[in-house]
Amino acid sequence: MNSGREVIDGRLTVEGFSVAARAFADKWKTHNQSLPPWSWVPLINRTLLLSNQQEEGYLSLENILILSSLEESTEDESLNVATECSEKEEPVDHTILNQENEAHYYDFHIVYSASYKVPVLYFRGYCSGGQPLSLDVIKKDLPSCSVSLLLQSKWTFITQEEHPYLNRPWFKLHPCGTEDWIKLLSQSSISAGCQMPVELYLVSWFSVVGQVVGLRIPLEMLN
Amino acid sequence: MANEAVKYVWEGAIPLQIHLHKSDVASHPAPPPALVLAPRIGYLPLLIPHIKPYFKDSLPPGEDSIWFDYKGVPLKWYIPTGVLFDLLCAEPERPWNLTIHFRGYPSNILIPCEGEDFVKWNFVNSLKEAQYIINGNCKNVMNMSQSDQEDLWTSVMNGDLDAYTKLSPKLKMATIEDDFSRKASLSSPQSRQGATEMDVAGQVKTARVPVRLYVRSINQDFENLEDVPEIDTWDDISYLNRPFEFLREEGKCFTLRNAIESLLPEFIGDKAQTSGEERSKDDDTEEADGLLREMGEIKLARIQGIEMKLEIPFSWVVNNLMNPEFYLHISVLVKAPQR
């Protein structure tokens, strides 16, 4: 009997997602302090309906300032991400502002898909004036290796769709196939005779998905 | 294989009266509105080739980026036309007066639509999602040949039910057995291949049904539908894209009410009622009044333009009233619980 806290076939129940989300946000806060924490947005704030069965919601990370470098470093393919109010951090020497010479901000939401039973990453970019960035511009901000990954992979392609709750166009990483590569990630735990604990689901998921949009997570988070 | 109800659904259409937005009028006098019959299961952008000839001589110079609005609310082009009508017009307006724009696409609100391919992509994407929900995977859609996919889409665009009926078995969508109404047609055996969680008899045990629920919540009670206030923005509507899941039990009939209530737990169970039904004898006591005020109430559920009786078996509703992409779109008007 699935209590909802198990990962079955690489997929999550909505209860499992809530548990995994909080565990992910906690670990992120502990191990990934160079970035702001994820916040949990209950659906009750975003829809007219009140779900009294479980607290449903999504994870949100917003106003991330992306500085992209024109010179690619082969060692570090992740984006040079700065927090918005980073009085303590200096920009790294080899980074310069992106080609438009303006700051690009990004919002990331991790939303549960009831259809596919997996998390889905939604994101959007905008200038400091709030004007949305097109996918072409966004692709220039992404690490170059992930752009080619996107172009080649059937598992990670970006589409522009409406945010499930906010009535605005966002970009989304298509979820079809998620459960397949999650199962691959779980292989080692399955052969050791145990299931992937639901608390680690989003951490594992994000270790792959985050790289596509240039957000890396420290290895400590996977413990 | 198509039965009578499905034929009615495919033939359903909304008469539209399309007005050119005044900022796009560059001719004098302004052109009269265009009258178009829009298939319920179709999409607004597909009507553009029929509408544009009426207005092309009136347009200012420049490139077209076409969108529609109803009383100032930009219309989401990827929602089937019939659903938009059922949802946005509490009291059905005939003809339905819409405004067309050829400039100034609100791209901060609407996802882009630059032609038929966008509409087709949206359709195929929804079909994949529906198949994933029903079968547990979308490999049948993915494995469909390009020309079959093309032909399926064309049959939907043209409202050609015969062509659609010949092609849709290739999708091998598992069906929900419809035990509770007279069978006008037989479900073809091959449609059960590829489904998961089946028992030996081939019936789906744990069924997931693709549903898209559009909920309009109003605070005041009303006598007539024409008293329902109009929506100002899409934020006035809650959209739920989640499947209805149920375990088939012998002899248990899931009704439309069961389905809606499970997706809207706020209005569930013996506390919920539709207007006029199930009132207890103690209705006049203050306590009962207090309870009634607290609960929400499902005032109306519309599918394919029909105001549904909520006791209808859900399996019949799904099998007969779903859209060609296998989604059941339900527009619901609820009176919000008082807090």
mmCIF file with all atom_site columns, N, CA, C and O in Angstrom, chain B residues 276-321:
data_model
loop_
_atom_site.group_PDB
_atom_site.id
_atom_site.type_symbol
_atom_site.label_atom_id
_atom_site.label_alt_id
_atom_site.label_comp_id
_atom_site.label_asym_id
_atom_site.label_entity_id
_atom_site.label_seq_id
_atom_site.pdbx_PDB_ins_code
_atom_site.Cartn_x
_atom_site.Cartn_y
_atom_site.Cartn_z
_atom_site.occupancy
_atom_site.B_iso_or_equiv
_atom_site.pdbx_formal_charge
_atom_site.auth_seq_id
_atom_site.auth_comp_id
_atom_site.auth_asym_id
_atom_site.auth_atom_id
_atom_site.pdbx_PDB_model_num
ATOM 1   N N  . GLY B 1 276 ? -31.377 23.608 -4.184  1.00 0.00 ? 276 GLY B N  1
ATOM 2   C CA . GLY B 1 276 ? -32.702 23.019 -4.053  1.00 0.00 ? 276 GLY B CA 1
ATOM 3   C C  . GLY B 1 276 ? -32.750 21.561 -3.686  1.00 0.00 ? 276 GLY B C  1
ATOM 4   O O  . GLY B 1 276 ? -33.755 21.080 -3.220  1.00 0.00 ? 276 GLY B O  1
ATOM 5   N N  . GLU B 1 277 ? -31.658 20.847 -3.871  1.00 0.00 ? 277 GLU B N  1
ATOM 6   C CA . GLU B 1 277 ? -31.715 19.412 -3.571  1.00 0.00 ? 277 GLU B CA 1
ATOM 7   C C  . GLU B 1 277 ? -31.237 19.113 -2.168  1.00 0.00 ? 277 GLU B C  1
ATOM 8   O O  . GLU B 1 277 ? -30.497 19.872 -1.570  1.00 0.00 ? 277 GLU B O  1
ATOM 9   N N  . GLU B 1 278 ? -31.610 17.979 -1.690  1.00 0.00 ? 278 GLU B N  1
ATOM 10  C CA . GLU B 1 278 ? -31.070 17.417 -0.446  1.00 0.00 ? 278 GLU B CA 1
ATOM 11  C C  . GLU B 1 278 ? -31.192 18.329 0.766   1.00 0.00 ? 278 GLU B C  1
ATOM 12  O O  . GLU B 1 278 ? -30.340 18.304 1.644   1.00 0.00 ? 278 GLU B O  1
ATOM 13  N N  . ARG B 1 279 ? -32.182 19.133 0.818   1.00 0.00 ? 279 ARG B N  1
ATOM 14  C CA . ARG B 1 279 ? -32.313 19.962 2.025   1.00 0.00 ? 279 ARG B CA 1
ATOM 15  C C  . ARG B 1 279 ? -32.922 19.129 3.136   1.00 0.00 ? 279 ARG B C  1
ATOM 16  O O  . ARG B 1 279 ? -33.834 18.367 2.938   1.00 0.00 ? 279 ARG B O  1
ATOM 17  N N  . SER B 1 280 ? -32.395 19.323 4.312   1.00 0.00 ? 280 SER B N  1
ATOM 18  C CA . SER B 1 280 ? -32.911 18.546 5.438   1.00 0.00 ? 280 SER B CA 1
ATOM 19  C C  . SER B 1 280 ? -34.113 19.272 6.026   1.00 0.00 ? 280 SER B C  1
ATOM 20  O O  . SER B 1 280 ? -34.386 20.421 5.731   1.00 0.00 ? 280 SER B O  1
ATOM 21  N N  . LYS B 1 281 ? -34.792 18.557 6.912   1.00 0.00 ? 281 LYS B N  1
ATOM 22  C CA . LYS B 1 281 ? -35.984 19.144 7.512   1.00 0.00 ? 281 LYS B CA 1
ATOM 23  C C  . LYS B 1 281 ? -35.625 20.303 8.418   1.00 0.00 ? 281 LYS B C  1
ATOM 24  O O  . LYS B 1 281 ? -36.418 21.192 8.660   1.00 0.00 ? 281 LYS B O  1
ATOM 25  N N  . ASP B 1 282 ? -34.420 20.248 8.970   1.00 0.00 ? 282 ASP B N  1
ATOM 26  C CA . ASP B 1 282 ? -34.023 21.291 9.923   1.00 0.00 ? 282 ASP B CA 1
ATOM 27  C C  . ASP B 1 282 ? -33.531 22.536 9.227   1.00 0.00 ? 282 ASP B C  1
ATOM 28  O O  . ASP B 1 282 ? -32.844 23.345 9.819   1.00 0.00 ? 282 ASP B O  1
ATOM 29  N N  . ASP B 1 283 ? -33.841 22.641 7.983   1.00 0.00 ? 283 ASP B N  1
ATOM 30  C CA . ASP B 1 283 ? -33.327 23.733 7.169   1.00 0.00 ? 283 ASP B CA 1
ATOM 31  C C  . ASP B 1 283 ? -33.511 25.109 7.776   1.00 0.00 ? 283 ASP B C  1
ATOM 32  O O  . ASP B 1 283 ? -32.721 26.004 7.572   1.00 0.00 ? 283 ASP B O  1
ATOM 33  N N  . ASP B 1 284 ? -34.622 25.262 8.484   1.00 0.00 ? 284 ASP B N  1
ATOM 34  C CA . ASP B 1 284 ? -34.935 26.617 8.920   1.00 0.00 ? 284 ASP B CA 1
ATOM 35  C C  . ASP B 1 284 ? -34.230 27.013 10.195  1.00 0.00 ? 284 ASP B C  1
ATOM 36  O O  . ASP B 1 284 ? -34.299 28.161 10.595  1.00 0.00 ? 284 ASP B O  1
ATOM 37  N N  . THR B 1 285 ? -33.563 26.074 10.821  1.00 0.00 ? 285 THR B N  1
ATOM 38  C CA . THR B 1 285 ? -32.887 26.461 12.075  1.00 0.00 ? 285 THR B CA 1
ATOM 39  C C  . THR B 1 285 ? -31.662 27.307 11.756  1.00 0.00 ? 285 THR B C  1
ATOM 40  O O  . THR B 1 285 ? -31.071 27.226 10.698  1.00 0.00 ? 285 THR B O  1
ATOM 41  N N  . GLU B 1 286 ? -31.287 28.077 12.723  1.00 0.00 ? 286 GLU B N  1
ATOM 42  C CA . GLU B 1 286 ? -30.126 28.961 12.533  1.00 0.00 ? 286 GLU B CA 1
ATOM 43  C C  . GLU B 1 286 ? -28.858 28.189 12.291  1.00 0.00 ? 286 GLU B C  1
ATOM 44  O O  . GLU B 1 286 ? -27.995 28.578 11.546  1.00 0.00 ? 286 GLU B O  1
ATOM 45  N N  . GLU B 1 287 ? -28.798 27.045 12.966  1.00 0.00 ? 287 GLU B N  1
ATOM 46  C CA . GLU B 1 287 ? -27.573 26.245 12.861  1.00 0.00 ? 287 GLU B CA 1
ATOM 47  C C  . GLU B 1 287 ? -27.391 25.752 11.446  1.00 0.00 ? 287 GLU B C  1
ATOM 48  O O  . GLU B 1 287 ? -26.318 25.826 10.878  1.00 0.00 ? 287 GLU B O  1
ATOM 49  N N  . ALA B 1 288 ? -28.473 25.306 10.866  1.00 0.00 ? 288 ALA B N  1
ATOM 50  C CA . ALA B 1 288 ? -28.388 24.815 9.496   1.00 0.00 ? 288 ALA B CA 1
ATOM 51  C C  . ALA B 1 288 ? -28.029 25.954 8.560   1.00 0.00 ? 288 ALA B C  1
ATOM 52  O O  . ALA B 1 288 ? -27.242 25.803 7.638   1.00 0.00 ? 288 ALA B O  1
ATOM 53  N N  . ASP B 1 289 ? -28.624 27.118 8.838   1.00 0.00 ? 289 ASP B N  1
ATOM 54  C CA . ASP B 1 289 ? -28.292 28.281 8.004   1.00 0.00 ? 289 ASP B CA 1
ATOM 55  C C  . ASP B 1 289 ? -26.817 28.617 8.094   1.00 0.00 ? 289 ASP B C  1
ATOM 56  O O  . ASP B 1 289 ? -26.188 28.964 7.108   1.00 0.00 ? 289 ASP B O  1
ATOM 57  N N  . GLY B 1 290 ? -26.308 28.508 9.302   1.00 0.00 ? 290 GLY B N  1
ATOM 58  C CA . GLY B 1 290 ? -24.882 28.809 9.482   1.00 0.00 ? 290 GLY B CA 1
ATOM 59  C C  . GLY B 1 290 ? -24.018 27.856 8.675   1.00 0.00 ? 290 GLY B C  1
ATOM 60  O O  . GLY B 1 290 ? -23.076 28.245 8.004   1.00 0.00 ? 290 GLY B O  1
ATOM 61  N N  . LEU B 1 291 ? -24.402 26.578 8.727   1.00 0.00 ? 291 LEU B N  1
ATOM 62  C CA . LEU B 1 291 ? -23.661 25.566 7.982   1.00 0.00 ? 291 LEU B CA 1
ATOM 63  C C  . LEU B 1 291 ? -23.723 25.842 6.489   1.00 0.00 ? 291 LEU B C  1
ATOM 64  O O  . LEU B 1 291 ? -22.739 25.762 5.779   1.00 0.00 ? 291 LEU B O  1
ATOM 65  N N  . LEU B 1 292 ? -24.928 26.155 6.012   1.00 0.00 ? 292 LEU B N  1
ATOM 66  C CA . LEU B 1 292 ? -25.089 26.408 4.584   1.00 0.00 ? 292 LEU B CA 1
ATOM 67  C C  . LEU B 1 292 ? -24.217 27.572 4.137   1.00 0.00 ? 292 LEU B C  1
ATOM 68  O O  . LEU B 1 292 ? -23.641 27.544 3.072   1.00 0.00 ? 292 LEU B O  1
ATOM 69  N N  . ARG B 1 293 ? -24.162 28.563 4.964   1.00 0.00 ? 293 ARG B N  1
ATOM 70  C CA . ARG B 1 293 ? -23.352 29.727 4.590   1.00 0.00 ? 293 ARG B CA 1
ATOM 71  C C  . ARG B 1 293 ? -21.887 29.358 4.456   1.00 0.00 ? 293 ARG B C  1
ATOM 72  O O  . ARG B 1 293 ? -21.182 29.906 3.633   1.00 0.00 ? 293 ARG B O  1
ATOM 73  N N  . GLU B 1 294 ? -21.464 28.393 5.268   1.00 0.00 ? 294 GLU B N  1
ATOM 74  C CA . GLU B 1 294 ? -20.041 28.057 5.235   1.00 0.00 ? 294 GLU B CA 1
ATOM 75  C C  . GLU B 1 294 ? -19.649 27.228 4.038   1.00 0.00 ? 294 GLU B C  1
ATOM 76  O O  . GLU B 1 294 ? -18.522 27.242 3.619   1.00 0.00 ? 294 GLU B O  1
ATOM 77  N N  . MET B 1 295 ? -20.573 26.456 3.541   1.00 0.00 ? 295 MET B N  1
ATOM 78  C CA . MET B 1 295 ? -20.191 25.535 2.477   1.00 0.00 ? 295 MET B CA 1
ATOM 79  C C  . MET B 1 295 ? -20.195 26.203 1.129   1.00 0.00 ? 295 MET B C  1
ATOM 80  O O  . MET B 1 295 ? -20.885 27.166 0.888   1.00 0.00 ? 295 MET B O  1
ATOM 81  N N  . GLY B 1 296 ? -19.427 25.628 0.261   1.00 0.00 ? 296 GLY B N  1
ATOM 82  C CA . GLY B 1 296 ? -19.528 26.053 -1.121  1.00 0.00 ? 296 GLY B CA 1
ATOM 83  C C  . GLY B 1 296 ? -20.665 25.276 -1.786  1.00 0.00 ? 296 GLY B C  1
ATOM 84  O O  . GLY B 1 296 ? -21.206 24.336 -1.232  1.00 0.00 ? 296 GLY B O  1
ATOM 85  N N  . GLU B 1 297 ? -20.995 25.658 -2.963  1.00 0.00 ? 297 GLU B N  1
ATOM 86  C CA . GLU B 1 297 ? -22.111 25.040 -3.661  1.00 0.00 ? 297 GLU B CA 1
ATOM 87  C C  . GLU B 1 297 ? -21.801 24.990 -5.146  1.00 0.00 ? 297 GLU B C  1
ATOM 88  O O  . GLU B 1 297 ? -21.439 25.998 -5.743  1.00 0.00 ? 297 GLU B O  1
ATOM 89  N N  . ILE B 1 298 ? -21.958 23.823 -5.720  1.00 0.00 ? 298 ILE B N  1
ATOM 90  C CA . ILE B 1 298 ? -21.771 23.709 -7.164  1.00 0.00 ? 298 ILE B CA 1
ATOM 91  C C  . ILE B 1 298 ? -23.058 24.182 -7.823  1.00 0.00 ? 298 ILE B C  1
ATOM 92  O O  . ILE B 1 298 ? -24.098 23.539 -7.700  1.00 0.00 ? 298 ILE B O  1
ATOM 93  N N  . LYS B 1 299 ? -23.002 25.329 -8.492  1.00 0.00 ? 299 LYS B N  1
ATOM 94  C CA . LYS B 1 299 ? -24.219 25.868 -9.086  1.00 0.00 ? 299 LYS B CA 1
ATOM 95  C C  . LYS B 1 299 ? -24.472 25.290 -10.473 1.00 0.00 ? 299 LYS B C  1
ATOM 96  O O  . LYS B 1 299 ? -25.608 25.138 -10.895 1.00 0.00 ? 299 LYS B O  1
ATOM 97  N N  . LEU B 1 300 ? -23.374 25.040 -11.175 1.00 0.00 ? 300 LEU B N  1
ATOM 98  C CA . LEU B 1 300 ? -23.537 24.682 -12.583 1.00 0.00 ? 300 LEU B CA 1
ATOM 99  C C  . LEU B 1 300 ? -22.300 23.950 -13.075 1.00 0.00 ? 300 LEU B C  1
ATOM 100 O O  . LEU B 1 300 ? -21.191 24.350 -12.752 1.00 0.00 ? 300 LEU B O  1
ATOM 101 N N  . ALA B 1 301 ? -22.507 22.898 -13.836 1.00 0.00 ? 301 ALA B N  1
ATOM 102 C CA . ALA B 1 301 ? -21.379 22.231 -14.486 1.00 0.00 ? 301 ALA B CA 1
ATOM 103 C C  . ALA B 1 301 ? -21.735 22.070 -15.957 1.00 0.00 ? 301 ALA B C  1
ATOM 104 O O  . ALA B 1 301 ? -22.751 21.458 -16.289 1.00 0.00 ? 301 ALA B O  1
ATOM 105 N N  . ARG B 1 302 ? -20.910 22.655 -16.821 1.00 0.00 ? 302 ARG B N  1
ATOM 106 C CA . ARG B 1 302 ? -21.196 22.603 -18.257 1.00 0.00 ? 302 ARG B CA 1
ATOM 107 C C  . ARG B 1 302 ? -20.143 21.817 -18.998 1.00 0.00 ? 302 ARG B C  1
ATOM 108 O O  . ARG B 1 302 ? -18.946 22.033 -18.806 1.00 0.00 ? 302 ARG B O  1
ATOM 109 N N  . ILE B 1 303 ? -20.607 20.920 -19.843 1.00 0.00 ? 303 ILE B N  1
ATOM 110 C CA . ILE B 1 303 ? -19.693 20.168 -20.707 1.00 0.00 ? 303 ILE B CA 1
ATOM 111 C C  . ILE B 1 303 ? -20.283 20.181 -22.106 1.00 0.00 ? 303 ILE B C  1
ATOM 112 O O  . ILE B 1 303 ? -21.464 19.873 -22.284 1.00 0.00 ? 303 ILE B O  1
ATOM 113 N N  . GLN B 1 304 ? -19.504 20.595 -23.077 1.00 0.00 ? 304 GLN B N  1
ATOM 114 C CA . GLN B 1 304 ? -19.971 20.696 -24.470 1.00 0.00 ? 304 GLN B CA 1
ATOM 115 C C  . GLN B 1 304 ? -21.275 21.489 -24.553 1.00 0.00 ? 304 GLN B C  1
ATOM 116 O O  . GLN B 1 304 ? -22.172 21.154 -25.317 1.00 0.00 ? 304 GLN B O  1
ATOM 117 N N  . GLY B 1 305 ? -21.373 22.502 -23.715 1.00 0.00 ? 305 GLY B N  1
ATOM 118 C CA . GLY B 1 305 ? -22.546 23.359 -23.769 1.00 0.00 ? 305 GLY B CA 1
ATOM 119 C C  . GLY B 1 305 ? -23.762 22.818 -23.047 1.00 0.00 ? 305 GLY B C  1
ATOM 120 O O  . GLY B 1 305 ? -24.805 23.469 -23.005 1.00 0.00 ? 305 GLY B O  1
ATOM 121 N N  . ILE B 1 306 ? -23.637 21.623 -22.482 1.00 0.00 ? 306 ILE B N  1
ATOM 122 C CA . ILE B 1 306 ? -24.777 21.021 -21.812 1.00 0.00 ? 306 ILE B CA 1
ATOM 123 C C  . ILE B 1 306 ? -24.667 21.290 -20.313 1.00 0.00 ? 306 ILE B C  1
ATOM 124 O O  . ILE B 1 306 ? -23.614 21.075 -19.715 1.00 0.00 ? 306 ILE B O  1
ATOM 125 N N  . GLU B 1 307 ? -25.769 21.741 -19.721 1.00 0.00 ? 307 GLU B N  1
ATOM 126 C CA . GLU B 1 307 ? -25.777 21.871 -18.267 1.00 0.00 ? 307 GLU B CA 1
ATOM 127 C C  . GLU B 1 307 ? -26.068 20.501 -17.683 1.00 0.00 ? 307 GLU B C  1
ATOM 128 O O  . GLU B 1 307 ? -27.167 19.977 -17.810 1.00 0.00 ? 307 GLU B O  1
ATOM 129 N N  . MET B 1 308 ? -25.059 19.942 -17.059 1.00 0.00 ? 308 MET B N  1
ATOM 130 C CA . MET B 1 308 ? -25.114 18.533 -16.701 1.00 0.00 ? 308 MET B CA 1
ATOM 131 C C  . MET B 1 308 ? -25.897 18.275 -15.413 1.00 0.00 ? 308 MET B C  1
ATOM 132 O O  . MET B 1 308 ? -25.761 19.015 -14.439 1.00 0.00 ? 308 MET B O  1
ATOM 133 N N  . LYS B 1 309 ? -26.666 17.214 -15.437 1.00 0.00 ? 309 LYS B N  1
ATOM 134 C CA . LYS B 1 309 ? -27.203 16.699 -14.186 1.00 0.00 ? 309 LYS B CA 1
ATOM 135 C C  . LYS B 1 309 ? -26.067 15.912 -13.533 1.00 0.00 ? 309 LYS B C  1
ATOM 136 O O  . LYS B 1 309 ? -25.470 15.045 -14.151 1.00 0.00 ? 309 LYS B O  1
ATOM 137 N N  . LEU B 1 310 ? -25.786 16.240 -12.304 1.00 0.00 ? 310 LEU B N  1
ATOM 138 C CA . LEU B 1 310 ? -24.575 15.710 -11.691 1.00 0.00 ? 310 LEU B CA 1
ATOM 139 C C  . LEU B 1 310 ? -24.642 14.224 -11.379 1.00 0.00 ? 310 LEU B C  1
ATOM 140 O O  . LEU B 1 310 ? -23.627 13.602 -11.070 1.00 0.00 ? 310 LEU B O  1
ATOM 141 N N  . GLU B 1 311 ? -25.840 13.649 -11.476 1.00 0.00 ? 311 GLU B N  1
ATOM 142 C CA . GLU B 1 311 ? -25.952 12.221 -11.130 1.00 0.00 ? 311 GLU B CA 1
ATOM 143 C C  . GLU B 1 311 ? -25.666 11.300 -12.305 1.00 0.00 ? 311 GLU B C  1
ATOM 144 O O  . GLU B 1 311 ? -25.739 10.089 -12.186 1.00 0.00 ? 311 GLU B O  1
ATOM 145 N N  . ILE B 1 312 ? -25.362 11.866 -13.444 1.00 0.00 ? 312 ILE B N  1
ATOM 146 C CA . ILE B 1 312 ? -25.073 11.040 -14.624 1.00 0.00 ? 312 ILE B CA 1
ATOM 147 C C  . ILE B 1 312 ? -23.803 10.225 -14.387 1.00 0.00 ? 312 ILE B C  1
ATOM 148 O O  . ILE B 1 312 ? -22.839 10.746 -13.835 1.00 0.00 ? 312 ILE B O  1
ATOM 149 N N  . PRO B 1 313 ? -23.802 8.952  -14.784 1.00 0.00 ? 313 PRO B N  1
ATOM 150 C CA . PRO B 1 313 ? -22.580 8.152  -14.621 1.00 0.00 ? 313 PRO B CA 1
ATOM 151 C C  . PRO B 1 313 ? -21.398 8.808  -15.319 1.00 0.00 ? 313 PRO B C  1
ATOM 152 O O  . PRO B 1 313 ? -21.482 9.200  -16.486 1.00 0.00 ? 313 PRO B O  1
ATOM 153 N N  . PHE B 1 314 ? -20.306 8.923  -14.588 1.00 0.00 ? 314 PHE B N  1
ATOM 154 C CA . PHE B 1 314 ? -19.134 9.615  -15.102 1.00 0.00 ? 314 PHE B CA 1
ATOM 155 C C  . PHE B 1 314 ? -18.571 8.916  -16.328 1.00 0.00 ? 314 PHE B C  1
ATOM 156 O O  . PHE B 1 314 ? -18.079 9.566  -17.256 1.00 0.00 ? 314 PHE B O  1
ATOM 157 N N  . SER B 1 315 ? -18.651 7.585  -16.355 1.00 0.00 ? 315 SER B N  1
ATOM 158 C CA . SER B 1 315 ? -18.089 6.868  -17.499 1.00 0.00 ? 315 SER B CA 1
ATOM 159 C C  . SER B 1 315 ? -18.823 7.242  -18.785 1.00 0.00 ? 315 SER B C  1
ATOM 160 O O  . SER B 1 315 ? -18.204 7.388  -19.847 1.00 0.00 ? 315 SER B O  1
ATOM 161 N N  . TRP B 1 316 ? -20.115 7.428  -18.721 1.00 0.00 ? 316 TRP B N  1
ATOM 162 C CA . TRP B 1 316 ? -20.851 7.853  -19.904 1.00 0.00 ? 316 TRP B CA 1
ATOM 163 C C  . TRP B 1 316 ? -20.391 9.237  -20.346 1.00 0.00 ? 316 TRP B C  1
ATOM 164 O O  . TRP B 1 316 ? -20.176 9.505  -21.522 1.00 0.00 ? 316 TRP B O  1
ATOM 165 N N  . VAL B 1 317 ? -20.248 10.133 -19.367 1.00 0.00 ? 317 VAL B N  1
ATOM 166 C CA . VAL B 1 317 ? -19.820 11.499 -19.670 1.00 0.00 ? 317 VAL B CA 1
ATOM 167 C C  . VAL B 1 317 ? -18.479 11.494 -20.394 1.00 0.00 ? 317 VAL B C  1
ATOM 168 O O  . VAL B 1 317 ? -18.306 12.129 -21.437 1.00 0.00 ? 317 VAL B O  1
ATOM 169 N N  . VAL B 1 318 ? -17.543 10.737 -19.849 1.00 0.00 ? 318 VAL B N  1
ATOM 170 C CA . VAL B 1 318 ? -16.207 10.706 -20.441 1.00 0.00 ? 318 VAL B CA 1
ATOM 171 C C  . VAL B 1 318 ? -16.250 10.137 -21.852 1.00 0.00 ? 318 VAL B C  1
ATOM 172 O O  . VAL B 1 318 ? -15.722 10.721 -22.799 1.00 0.00 ? 318 VAL B O  1
ATOM 173 N N  . ASN B 1 319 ? -16.887 8.993  -21.994 1.00 0.00 ? 319 ASN B N  1
ATOM 174 C CA . ASN B 1 319 ? -16.860 8.318  -23.289 1.00 0.00 ? 319 ASN B CA 1
ATOM 175 C C  . ASN B 1 319 ? -17.559 9.097  -24.386 1.00 0.00 ? 319 ASN B C  1
ATOM 176 O O  . ASN B 1 319 ? -17.219 8.976  -25.564 1.00 0.00 ? 319 ASN B O  1
ATOM 177 N N  . ASN B 1 320 ? -18.541 9.916  -24.021 1.00 0.00 ? 320 ASN B N  1
ATOM 178 C CA . ASN B 1 320 ? -19.327 10.602 -25.037 1.00 0.00 ? 320 ASN B CA 1
ATOM 179 C C  . ASN B 1 320 ? -19.023 12.082 -25.205 1.00 0.00 ? 320 ASN B C  1
ATOM 180 O O  . ASN B 1 320 ? -19.233 12.629 -26.283 1.00 0.00 ? 320 ASN B O  1
ATOM 181 N N  . LEU B 1 321 ? -18.555 12.719 -24.146 1.00 0.00 ? 321 LEU B N  1
ATOM 182 C CA . LEU B 1 321 ? -18.417 14.170 -24.207 1.00 0.00 ? 321 LEU B CA 1
ATOM 183 C C  . LEU B 1 321 ? -16.977 14.673 -24.208 1.00 0.00 ? 321 LEU B C  1
ATOM 184 O O  . LEU B 1 321 ? -16.746 15.876 -24.173 1.00 0.00 ? 321 LEU B O  1
#
